[in-house]
Amino acid sequence: MGTMLQRNGLKPGEIPELLNITDPDRIRAVHRAYVQAGSRVVYSNTFGANRMKMEKTGYTVEEIVAAGVRIAKECAAETGAMAALDIGPLGVMLAPLGTLKFEEAYDMFAQIARAGAEAGADLVVIETMSDLYEAKAALLAAKENTGLPVFVTMSFDATGRTFTGCTPASMARTMEGLGADAVGVNCSLGPAEMAGIVKEIRMNTSLPVIAKPNAGLPDPVTGAYNVGPEEFGGLMVSLAEAGADILGGCCGTDPDFIRETVKTAADRTPRTFRPARGAVCTPPVCKETGRVMVIGERINPTGKKRLQQALLEEDLDYLVELAVNQMDAGADILDVNVGYPGVDEVSLLPRAVQAIQAAVDLPLQLDTTNPKALEAALRIYNGKAAVNSVNGKEESMETVLPLVKKYGAAVVGLTLDEKGIPQTAEGRFEIAKRIMDRALAIGIPKEDIWIDCLTLTVSAQQEQAMETLKAVRRVTEELGLNTVLGVSNISFGLPNRMLVTQAFLMSAFEAGLKLPIINPNQKEMMDMVAARRVLSGEDESCRAYVDRFAEAAAEVKAAPAAAGKELTLQDAIRRGMKKEAARITADALKAGSGMEIVEQELIPALEKTGEAYEKGSVFLPQLLSAAQAAQAAFEQIKEAVLKQGGKTQDRGTLIMATVQGDIHDIGKNIVVTVLENYGWRVIDLGRDVPPEVIVRETVEKNIRLVGLSALMTTTLPAMEETVRQLKALDNPPRVMVGGAVVTADYAARIGADDYAKDVRDSVKIAMDAFGDKPAG
């Protein structure tokens, strides 16, 4: 739609969705052209019809969506095609990356979905998403407010991830779990670059897979794409061979591209595929089950006074610290239990999940007996979680399993029921089978059902150790399910507990255990896990084992967690631990100056995080968390300076703006957040900003650095004009430009001083512009 409207004279700043009402024939002509070219699904002209974008147009979301769907249906009916309600991103980041709350985003998507359903859309498509969390909000809104099928596609770049770090596997697993009817990829790449992403999605879902590439990449000057219709049609065959069932085109693909695609790939037979293994995930990490994975047990208040105190004080930083330590020690999944007398679990569990997810990439296992707390946490969890637990009691299965199904989680089934824990392996096996049958009956796939045959204390019930192991073996071999065991309870009350616990762990592995719940900070236990992975063949060529026990590497890897090494300020910043960063800074201020801390600790920590971001070893959430932790440290320094009657350090002031006509400012918002946390004062002029406003603000405030962003090729002329006006000033500022369609060559051609490829580049440019020194 956008491609055709631009060709038909859509002006910079003009809102395409308004044409549904002001010029419906123009929209009708576009739909009709695609339908006649062979499209079986046409997307309504409602991509950006959300409340924020429509608020100053004089029309309601309902009016614009209804008009858009009506036109699409009218044209689709001419060939029996389907009319899809098109929903795009909101244009702002969700918390904690941005400021928009999850439920606020949900409300806006729900408004669009209801309007589209009432207007008669045949299905809902959620497309061009780059944040898995936003995609989740949109999918929940569509599923809970309409009865329509919902397709979800996200945009991945050449690294195989979205710009927030989400992988195709995590997207596929999460969206299928939440009830999407088809998943896939659109935009960002051409068909030649998209095959690997399509294949990864195919390997992680049983749903139909969608591939909607661009017509190659756009020239930033002309806006023309570099792949023609005939070449496009040929390349689409390779996407079908990679596993795509539904093919289409995104930016730059006019009806000729669709016609060629229909010609080459329409008779392809859709595939069916069932992932061999289950998985739990966060946006950047997908952990497949079926192999040994360690579930960290430390965030559970049972017997832990310090954690109990932290929960009562709602000290979430302490939970984050426990999470980080377990991650460093090698855990694969983290159990999170905040249930303790005096704690409002319904309120605290979701906040704990958000705090931990902001700092740690590992999937979480939500451990609670409170259904309300469980649903609150499942709803805001970013990715696919595990739930600990359900049991064989009728009430438990009726309450927990529907939540697990709705939010697409994996679930741990405890082998106990109204009669307690069976004393025999046979009794536990029967309960496991009962839980499995109930879970399967409501649509929870087998690979997402984990069974805990329960570890009892061997010193009190010695015969129970063998019954547990027998049950593990039967559940593994006869039901084909993964098993979980909380291992350490086996040795309670005995001297030299570690010896018994290790022996039990190895016996459990032999019986089939895949998911031990242990303390990953106990080196001896993790050594056993490493050895098991070697013997089972999971550690191919013994690489992980050798790395763990290689002389120097072993010391470096095990020391921080096992020996309780004191956290440094740089550690706290790089791990995004705000409270720890503030505490360490406050202590450091007793011995040194604030400026020394900034130069010797804050900046190096951010530098290292930035380098890791550039290498792809950390992702946007970690980059922002580190910046926020640095900000917490900086606030301590500022407070100390003010108490001493001095002036706070000011690294300088700059302006940031998204140019006129461009209403997407996610990238600019990220840059603003990071720059502010580095210590610069940023005047954020927002989005869709006319050149005259930017120039006026620059002159009035004597700004020496201006940053401009543009996401669309149609707004590049506005960027060029803004640069021209800024450079025409008597005392022109330095200008950096960036955005999805901006290149270094284009930046140079329009007279910008700098091209910022990403947020990291913007920091480097600001450092250079301000001499990397406080301004006053």
PDB file of N, CA and C in Angstrom, residues 21-102:
ATOM      1  N   ILE A  21     -10.948   7.876   4.255  1.00  0.00           N
ATOM      2  CA  ILE A  21     -12.142   8.714   4.354  1.00  0.00           C
ATOM      3  C   ILE A  21     -12.116   9.859   3.336  1.00  0.00           C
ATOM      4  N   THR A  22     -10.939  10.460   3.184  1.00  0.00           N
ATOM      5  CA  THR A  22     -10.878  11.649   2.323  1.00  0.00           C
ATOM      6  C   THR A  22     -10.733  11.324   0.834  1.00  0.00           C
ATOM      7  N   ASP A  23     -10.179  10.161   0.508  1.00  0.00           N
ATOM      8  CA  ASP A  23      -9.995   9.798  -0.900  1.00  0.00           C
ATOM      9  C   ASP A  23     -10.087   8.279  -1.065  1.00  0.00           C
ATOM     10  N   PRO A  24     -11.253   7.693  -0.765  1.00  0.00           N
ATOM     11  CA  PRO A  24     -11.366   6.222  -0.766  1.00  0.00           C
ATOM     12  C   PRO A  24     -11.098   5.599  -2.131  1.00  0.00           C
ATOM     13  N   ASP A  25     -11.394   6.335  -3.211  1.00  0.00           N
ATOM     14  CA  ASP A  25     -11.146   5.757  -4.532  1.00  0.00           C
ATOM     15  C   ASP A  25      -9.663   5.486  -4.767  1.00  0.00           C
ATOM     16  N   ARG A  26      -8.838   6.316  -4.184  1.00  0.00           N
ATOM     17  CA  ARG A  26      -7.394   6.125  -4.328  1.00  0.00           C
ATOM     18  C   ARG A  26      -6.951   4.819  -3.644  1.00  0.00           C
ATOM     19  N   ILE A  27      -7.499   4.555  -2.464  1.00  0.00           N
ATOM     20  CA  ILE A  27      -7.189   3.312  -1.752  1.00  0.00           C
ATOM     21  C   ILE A  27      -7.802   2.125  -2.488  1.00  0.00           C
ATOM     22  N   ARG A  28      -9.003   2.333  -2.953  1.00  0.00           N
ATOM     23  CA  ARG A  28      -9.704   1.257  -3.670  1.00  0.00           C
ATOM     24  C   ARG A  28      -8.892   0.805  -4.905  1.00  0.00           C
ATOM     25  N   ALA A  29      -8.348   1.760  -5.603  1.00  0.00           N
ATOM     26  CA  ALA A  29      -7.573   1.435  -6.814  1.00  0.00           C
ATOM     27  C   ALA A  29      -6.337   0.595  -6.472  1.00  0.00           C
ATOM     28  N   VAL A  30      -5.707   0.890  -5.360  1.00  0.00           N
ATOM     29  CA  VAL A  30      -4.526   0.125  -4.958  1.00  0.00           C
ATOM     30  C   VAL A  30      -4.917  -1.308  -4.616  1.00  0.00           C
ATOM     31  N   HIS A  31      -5.940  -1.465  -3.783  1.00  0.00           N
ATOM     32  CA  HIS A  31      -6.379  -2.820  -3.427  1.00  0.00           C
ATOM     33  C   HIS A  31      -6.743  -3.616  -4.681  1.00  0.00           C
ATOM     34  N   ARG A  32      -7.485  -2.971  -5.546  1.00  0.00           N
ATOM     35  CA  ARG A  32      -7.971  -3.667  -6.745  1.00  0.00           C
ATOM     36  C   ARG A  32      -6.793  -4.156  -7.611  1.00  0.00           C
ATOM     37  N   ALA A  33      -5.774  -3.351  -7.686  1.00  0.00           N
ATOM     38  CA  ALA A  33      -4.603  -3.740  -8.486  1.00  0.00           C
ATOM     39  C   ALA A  33      -3.933  -4.985  -7.914  1.00  0.00           C
ATOM     40  N   TYR A  34      -3.826  -5.060  -6.610  1.00  0.00           N
ATOM     41  CA  TYR A  34      -3.192  -6.237  -5.994  1.00  0.00           C
ATOM     42  C   TYR A  34      -4.088  -7.472  -6.118  1.00  0.00           C
ATOM     43  N   VAL A  35      -5.369  -7.287  -5.930  1.00  0.00           N
ATOM     44  CA  VAL A  35      -6.291  -8.422  -6.059  1.00  0.00           C
ATOM     45  C   VAL A  35      -6.234  -8.982  -7.470  1.00  0.00           C
ATOM     46  N   GLN A  36      -6.228  -8.095  -8.428  1.00  0.00           N
ATOM     47  CA  GLN A  36      -6.182  -8.545  -9.830  1.00  0.00           C
ATOM     48  C   GLN A  36      -4.846  -9.190 -10.178  1.00  0.00           C
ATOM     49  N   ALA A  37      -3.819  -8.855  -9.426  1.00  0.00           N
ATOM     50  CA  ALA A  37      -2.505  -9.480  -9.649  1.00  0.00           C
ATOM     51  C   ALA A  37      -2.425 -10.870  -9.032  1.00  0.00           C
ATOM     52  N   GLY A  38      -3.412 -11.229  -8.207  1.00  0.00           N
ATOM     53  CA  GLY A  38      -3.429 -12.584  -7.650  1.00  0.00           C
ATOM     54  C   GLY A  38      -3.360 -12.658  -6.140  1.00  0.00           C
ATOM     55  N   SER A  39      -3.360 -11.526  -5.452  1.00  0.00           N
ATOM     56  CA  SER A  39      -3.319 -11.561  -3.984  1.00  0.00           C
ATOM     57  C   SER A  39      -4.555 -12.274  -3.447  1.00  0.00           C
ATOM     58  N   ARG A  40      -4.305 -13.177  -2.503  1.00  0.00           N
ATOM     59  CA  ARG A  40      -5.424 -13.867  -1.875  1.00  0.00           C
ATOM     60  C   ARG A  40      -5.806 -13.217  -0.552  1.00  0.00           C
ATOM     61  N   VAL A  41      -4.944 -12.374  -0.055  1.00  0.00           N
ATOM     62  CA  VAL A  41      -5.233 -11.598   1.158  1.00  0.00           C
ATOM     63  C   VAL A  41      -4.789 -10.164   0.912  1.00  0.00           C
ATOM     64  N   VAL A  42      -5.661  -9.205   1.141  1.00  0.00           N
ATOM     65  CA  VAL A  42      -5.253  -7.796   1.056  1.00  0.00           C
ATOM     66  C   VAL A  42      -5.335  -7.175   2.448  1.00  0.00           C
ATOM     67  N   TYR A  43      -4.331  -6.373   2.767  1.00  0.00           N
ATOM     68  CA  TYR A  43      -4.263  -5.725   4.071  1.00  0.00           C
ATOM     69  C   TYR A  43      -4.967  -4.369   3.997  1.00  0.00           C
ATOM     70  N   SER A  44      -5.833  -4.097   4.952  1.00  0.00           N
ATOM     71  CA  SER A  44      -6.513  -2.802   4.981  1.00  0.00           C
ATOM     72  C   SER A  44      -5.503  -1.679   5.217  1.00  0.00           C
ATOM     73  N   ASN A  45      -5.855  -0.497   4.794  1.00  0.00           N
ATOM     74  CA  ASN A  45      -4.973   0.663   4.946  1.00  0.00           C
ATOM     75  C   ASN A  45      -5.110   1.227   6.363  1.00  0.00           C
ATOM     76  N   THR A  46      -4.669   0.416   7.345  1.00  0.00           N
ATOM     77  CA  THR A  46      -4.848   0.785   8.760  1.00  0.00           C
ATOM     78  C   THR A  46      -3.576   0.566   9.562  1.00  0.00           C
ATOM     79  N   PHE A  47      -2.442   0.446   8.879  1.00  0.00           N
ATOM     80  CA  PHE A  47      -1.181   0.092   9.545  1.00  0.00           C
ATOM     81  C   PHE A  47      -0.889   0.984  10.760  1.00  0.00           C
ATOM     82  N   GLY A  48      -1.089   2.282  10.626  1.00  0.00           N
ATOM     83  CA  GLY A  48      -0.762   3.201  11.723  1.00  0.00           C
ATOM     84  C   GLY A  48      -1.984   3.830  12.366  1.00  0.00           C
ATOM     85  N   ALA A  49      -3.127   3.171  12.241  1.00  0.00           N
ATOM     86  CA  ALA A  49      -4.376   3.790  12.735  1.00  0.00           C
ATOM     87  C   ALA A  49      -4.545   3.590  14.230  1.00  0.00           C
ATOM     88  N   ASN A  50      -3.571   4.043  14.976  1.00  0.00           N
ATOM     89  CA  ASN A  50      -3.683   3.920  16.432  1.00  0.00           C
ATOM     90  C   ASN A  50      -4.031   5.266  17.061  1.00  0.00           C
ATOM     91  N   ARG A  51      -4.408   5.212  18.311  1.00  0.00           N
ATOM     92  CA  ARG A  51      -4.927   6.378  19.028  1.00  0.00           C
ATOM     93  C   ARG A  51      -3.941   7.545  19.038  1.00  0.00           C
ATOM     94  N   MET A  52      -2.667   7.260  19.221  1.00  0.00           N
ATOM     95  CA  MET A  52      -1.681   8.344  19.307  1.00  0.00           C
ATOM     96  C   MET A  52      -1.545   9.072  17.974  1.00  0.00           C
ATOM     97  N   LYS A  53      -1.555   8.297  16.897  1.00  0.00           N
ATOM     98  CA  LYS A  53      -1.351   8.912  15.597  1.00  0.00           C
ATOM     99  C   LYS A  53      -2.602   9.644  15.112  1.00  0.00           C
ATOM    100  N   MET A  54      -3.768   9.177  15.529  1.00  0.00           N
ATOM    101  CA  MET A  54      -5.010   9.719  15.007  1.00  0.00           C
ATOM    102  C   MET A  54      -5.569  10.867  15.842  1.00  0.00           C
ATOM    103  N   GLU A  55      -4.961  11.143  16.996  1.00  0.00           N
ATOM    104  CA  GLU A  55      -5.603  12.037  17.956  1.00  0.00           C
ATOM    105  C   GLU A  55      -5.806  13.465  17.430  1.00  0.00           C
ATOM    106  N   LYS A  56      -4.989  13.914  16.508  1.00  0.00           N
ATOM    107  CA  LYS A  56      -5.133  15.287  16.016  1.00  0.00           C
ATOM    108  C   LYS A  56      -5.691  15.357  14.586  1.00  0.00           C
ATOM    109  N   THR A  57      -6.229  14.247  14.125  1.00  0.00           N
ATOM    110  CA  THR A  57      -6.699  14.223  12.737  1.00  0.00           C
ATOM    111  C   THR A  57      -8.149  14.657  12.586  1.00  0.00           C
ATOM    112  N   GLY A  58      -8.891  14.653  13.696  1.00  0.00           N
ATOM    113  CA  GLY A  58     -10.304  14.971  13.612  1.00  0.00           C
ATOM    114  C   GLY A  58     -11.175  13.747  13.381  1.00  0.00           C
ATOM    115  N   TYR A  59     -10.542  12.584  13.275  1.00  0.00           N
ATOM    116  CA  TYR A  59     -11.284  11.338  13.092  1.00  0.00           C
ATOM    117  C   TYR A  59     -10.939  10.375  14.220  1.00  0.00           C
ATOM    118  N   THR A  60     -11.886   9.487  14.526  1.00  0.00           N
ATOM    119  CA  THR A  60     -11.614   8.489  15.546  1.00  0.00           C
ATOM    120  C   THR A  60     -10.942   7.272  14.914  1.00  0.00           C
ATOM    121  N   VAL A  61     -10.313   6.474  15.759  1.00  0.00           N
ATOM    122  CA  VAL A  61      -9.721   5.216  15.290  1.00  0.00           C
ATOM    123  C   VAL A  61     -10.799   4.358  14.650  1.00  0.00           C
ATOM    124  N   GLU A  62     -11.965   4.334  15.281  1.00  0.00           N
ATOM    125  CA  GLU A  62     -13.059   3.492  14.768  1.00  0.00           C
ATOM    126  C   GLU A  62     -13.482   3.930  13.361  1.00  0.00           C
ATOM    127  N   GLU A  63     -13.561   5.223  13.132  1.00  0.00           N
ATOM    128  CA  GLU A  63     -13.975   5.709  11.808  1.00  0.00           C
ATOM    129  C   GLU A  63     -12.957   5.328  10.733  1.00  0.00           C
ATOM    130  N   ILE A  64     -11.693   5.515  11.038  1.00  0.00           N
ATOM    131  CA  ILE A  64     -10.649   5.258  10.038  1.00  0.00           C
ATOM    132  C   ILE A  64     -10.498   3.761   9.777  1.00  0.00           C
ATOM    133  N   VAL A  65     -10.532   2.964  10.850  1.00  0.00           N
ATOM    134  CA  VAL A  65     -10.403   1.512  10.685  1.00  0.00           C
ATOM    135  C   VAL A  65     -11.601   0.948   9.924  1.00  0.00           C
ATOM    136  N   ALA A  66     -12.789   1.392  10.295  1.00  0.00           N
ATOM    137  CA  ALA A  66     -13.992   0.875   9.628  1.00  0.00           C
ATOM    138  C   ALA A  66     -13.960   1.199   8.131  1.00  0.00           C
ATOM    139  N   ALA A  67     -13.562   2.415   7.806  1.00  0.00           N
ATOM    140  CA  ALA A  67     -13.502   2.795   6.397  1.00  0.00           C
ATOM    141  C   ALA A  67     -12.450   1.970   5.657  1.00  0.00           C
ATOM    142  N   GLY A  68     -11.297   1.755   6.291  1.00  0.00           N
ATOM    143  CA  GLY A  68     -10.234   0.986   5.661  1.00  0.00           C
ATOM    144  C   GLY A  68     -10.630  -0.458   5.416  1.00  0.00           C
ATOM    145  N   VAL A  69     -11.237  -1.086   6.414  1.00  0.00           N
ATOM    146  CA  VAL A  69     -11.654  -2.485   6.262  1.00  0.00           C
ATOM    147  C   VAL A  69     -12.757  -2.598   5.208  1.00  0.00           C
ATOM    148  N   ARG A  70     -13.656  -1.639   5.207  1.00  0.00           N
ATOM    149  CA  ARG A  70     -14.774  -1.672   4.247  1.00  0.00           C
ATOM    150  C   ARG A  70     -14.246  -1.645   2.794  1.00  0.00           C
ATOM    151  N   ILE A  71     -13.287  -0.799   2.541  1.00  0.00           N
ATOM    152  CA  ILE A  71     -12.720  -0.714   1.187  1.00  0.00           C
ATOM    153  C   ILE A  71     -11.996  -2.007   0.820  1.00  0.00           C
ATOM    154  N   ALA A  72     -11.225  -2.521   1.770  1.00  0.00           N
ATOM    155  CA  ALA A  72     -10.488  -3.766   1.494  1.00  0.00           C
ATOM    156  C   ALA A  72     -11.444  -4.914   1.219  1.00  0.00           C
ATOM    157  N   LYS A  73     -12.524  -5.004   1.985  1.00  0.00           N
ATOM    158  CA  LYS A  73     -13.496  -6.088   1.778  1.00  0.00           C
ATOM    159  C   LYS A  73     -14.161  -5.968   0.407  1.00  0.00           C
ATOM    160  N   GLU A  74     -14.503  -4.754   0.071  1.00  0.00           N
ATOM    161  CA  GLU A  74     -15.180  -4.523  -1.218  1.00  0.00           C
ATOM    162  C   GLU A  74     -14.309  -5.014  -2.377  1.00  0.00           C
ATOM    163  N   CYS A  75     -13.036  -4.708  -2.328  1.00  0.00           N
ATOM    164  CA  CYS A  75     -12.140  -5.099  -3.425  1.00  0.00           C
ATOM    165  C   CYS A  75     -11.817  -6.590  -3.376  1.00  0.00           C
ATOM    166  N   ALA A  76     -11.611  -7.115  -2.167  1.00  0.00           N
ATOM    167  CA  ALA A  76     -11.284  -8.538  -2.033  1.00  0.00           C
ATOM    168  C   ALA A  76     -12.419  -9.406  -2.552  1.00  0.00           C
ATOM    169  N   ALA A  77     -13.652  -8.948  -2.350  1.00  0.00           N
ATOM    170  CA  ALA A  77     -14.814  -9.741  -2.753  1.00  0.00           C
ATOM    171  C   ALA A  77     -14.862  -9.965  -4.261  1.00  0.00           C
ATOM    172  N   GLU A  78     -14.181  -9.132  -5.006  1.00  0.00           N
ATOM    173  CA  GLU A  78     -14.227  -9.253  -6.469  1.00  0.00           C
ATOM    174  C   GLU A  78     -13.597 -10.550  -6.966  1.00  0.00           C
ATOM    175  N   THR A  79     -12.672 -11.122  -6.172  1.00  0.00           N
ATOM    176  CA  THR A  79     -12.038 -12.387  -6.579  1.00  0.00           C
ATOM    177  C   THR A  79     -12.156 -13.460  -5.504  1.00  0.00           C
ATOM    178  N   GLY A  80     -12.880 -13.160  -4.434  1.00  0.00           N
ATOM    179  CA  GLY A  80     -12.989 -14.129  -3.349  1.00  0.00           C
ATOM    180  C   GLY A  80     -11.787 -14.119  -2.424  1.00  0.00           C
ATOM    181  N   ALA A  81     -10.999 -13.058  -2.466  1.00  0.00           N
ATOM    182  CA  ALA A  81      -9.853 -12.944  -1.558  1.00  0.00           C
ATOM    183  C   ALA A  81     -10.353 -12.564  -0.159  1.00  0.00           C
ATOM    184  N   MET A  82      -9.405 -12.495   0.787  1.00  0.00           N
ATOM    185  CA  MET A  82      -9.748 -12.140   2.165  1.00  0.00           C
ATOM    186  C   MET A  82      -9.255 -10.735   2.465  1.00  0.00           C
ATOM    187  N   ALA A  83      -9.985 -10.065   3.348  1.00  0.00           N
ATOM    188  CA  ALA A  83      -9.589  -8.724   3.784  1.00  0.00           C
ATOM    189  C   ALA A  83      -9.067  -8.792   5.207  1.00  0.00           C
ATOM    190  N   ALA A  84      -7.816  -8.388   5.382  1.00  0.00           N
ATOM    191  CA  ALA A  84      -7.189  -8.464   6.707  1.00  0.00           C
ATOM    192  C   ALA A  84      -7.115  -7.085   7.346  1.00  0.00           C
ATOM    193  N   LEU A  85      -7.427  -7.028   8.630  1.00  0.00           N
ATOM    194  CA  LEU A  85      -7.189  -5.805   9.398  1.00  0.00           C
ATOM    195  C   LEU A  85      -5.693  -5.710   9.652  1.00  0.00           C
ATOM    196  N   ASP A  86      -5.061  -4.651   9.182  1.00  0.00           N
ATOM    197  CA  ASP A  86      -3.612  -4.497   9.318  1.00  0.00           C
ATOM    198  C   ASP A  86      -3.295  -3.663  10.556  1.00  0.00           C
ATOM    199  N   ILE A  87      -2.439  -4.206  11.428  1.00  0.00           N
ATOM    200  CA  ILE A  87      -2.018  -3.492  12.639  1.00  0.00           C
ATOM    201  C   ILE A  87      -0.503  -3.421  12.658  1.00  0.00           C
ATOM    202  N   GLY A  88       0.033  -2.208  12.741  1.00  0.00           N
ATOM    203  CA  GLY A  88       1.478  -2.012  12.807  1.00  0.00           C
ATOM    204  C   GLY A  88       1.915  -1.566  14.194  1.00  0.00           C
ATOM    205  N   PRO A  89       3.209  -1.327  14.386  1.00  0.00           N
ATOM    206  CA  PRO A  89       3.718  -0.882  15.693  1.00  0.00           C
ATOM    207  C   PRO A  89       3.151   0.488  16.067  1.00  0.00           C
ATOM    208  N   LEU A  90       3.160   0.771  17.367  1.00  0.00           N
ATOM    209  CA  LEU A  90       2.615   2.039  17.861  1.00  0.00           C
ATOM    210  C   LEU A  90       3.584   3.194  17.655  1.00  0.00           C
ATOM    211  N   GLY A  91       4.855   2.894  17.509  1.00  0.00           N
ATOM    212  CA  GLY A  91       5.828   3.958  17.289  1.00  0.00           C
ATOM    213  C   GLY A  91       6.523   4.430  18.546  1.00  0.00           C
ATOM    214  N   VAL A  92       6.225   3.825  19.686  1.00  0.00           N
ATOM    215  CA  VAL A  92       6.927   4.142  20.932  1.00  0.00           C
ATOM    216  C   VAL A  92       7.294   2.828  21.619  1.00  0.00           C
ATOM    217  N   MET A  93       8.335   2.869  22.419  1.00  0.00           N
ATOM    218  CA  MET A  93       8.801   1.653  23.074  1.00  0.00           C
ATOM    219  C   MET A  93       8.012   1.378  24.343  1.00  0.00           C
ATOM    220  N   LEU A  94       7.789   0.095  24.603  1.00  0.00           N
ATOM    221  CA  LEU A  94       7.145  -0.310  25.844  1.00  0.00           C
ATOM    222  C   LEU A  94       8.167  -0.342  26.974  1.00  0.00           C
ATOM    223  N   ALA A  95       7.686  -0.066  28.199  1.00  0.00           N
ATOM    224  CA  ALA A  95       8.556  -0.191  29.368  1.00  0.00           C
ATOM    225  C   ALA A  95       8.992  -1.652  29.513  1.00  0.00           C
ATOM    226  N   PRO A  96      10.210  -1.926  29.964  1.00  0.00           N
ATOM    227  CA  PRO A  96      11.171  -0.989  30.528  1.00  0.00           C
ATOM    228  C   PRO A  96      12.087  -0.314  29.496  1.00  0.00           C
ATOM    229  N   LEU A  97      12.027  -0.702  28.213  1.00  0.00           N
ATOM    230  CA  LEU A  97      12.863  -0.032  27.220  1.00  0.00           C
ATOM    231  C   LEU A  97      12.402   1.397  26.993  1.00  0.00           C
ATOM    232  N   GLY A  98      11.084   1.613  27.055  1.00  0.00           N
ATOM    233  CA  GLY A  98      10.520   2.946  26.863  1.00  0.00           C
ATOM    234  C   GLY A  98       9.610   3.314  28.017  1.00  0.00           C
ATOM    235  N   THR A  99       8.612   4.130  27.699  1.00  0.00           N
ATOM    236  CA  THR A  99       7.748   4.627  28.780  1.00  0.00           C
ATOM    237  C   THR A  99       6.340   4.053  28.717  1.00  0.00           C
ATOM    238  N   LEU A 100       5.951   3.492  27.596  1.00  0.00           N
ATOM    239  CA  LEU A 100       4.580   3.018  27.437  1.00  0.00           C
ATOM    240  C   LEU A 100       4.368   1.720  28.223  1.00  0.00           C
ATOM    241  N   LYS A 101       3.324   1.709  29.060  1.00  0.00           N
ATOM    242  CA  LYS A 101       3.040   0.512  29.845  1.00  0.00           C
ATOM    243  C   LYS A 101       2.407  -0.563  28.952  1.00  0.00           C
ATOM    244  N   PHE A 102       2.653  -1.803  29.325  1.00  0.00           N
ATOM    245  CA  PHE A 102       2.165  -2.928  28.539  1.00  0.00           C
ATOM    246  C   PHE A 102       0.652  -2.853  28.360  1.00  0.00           C
TER     247      PHE A 102
END
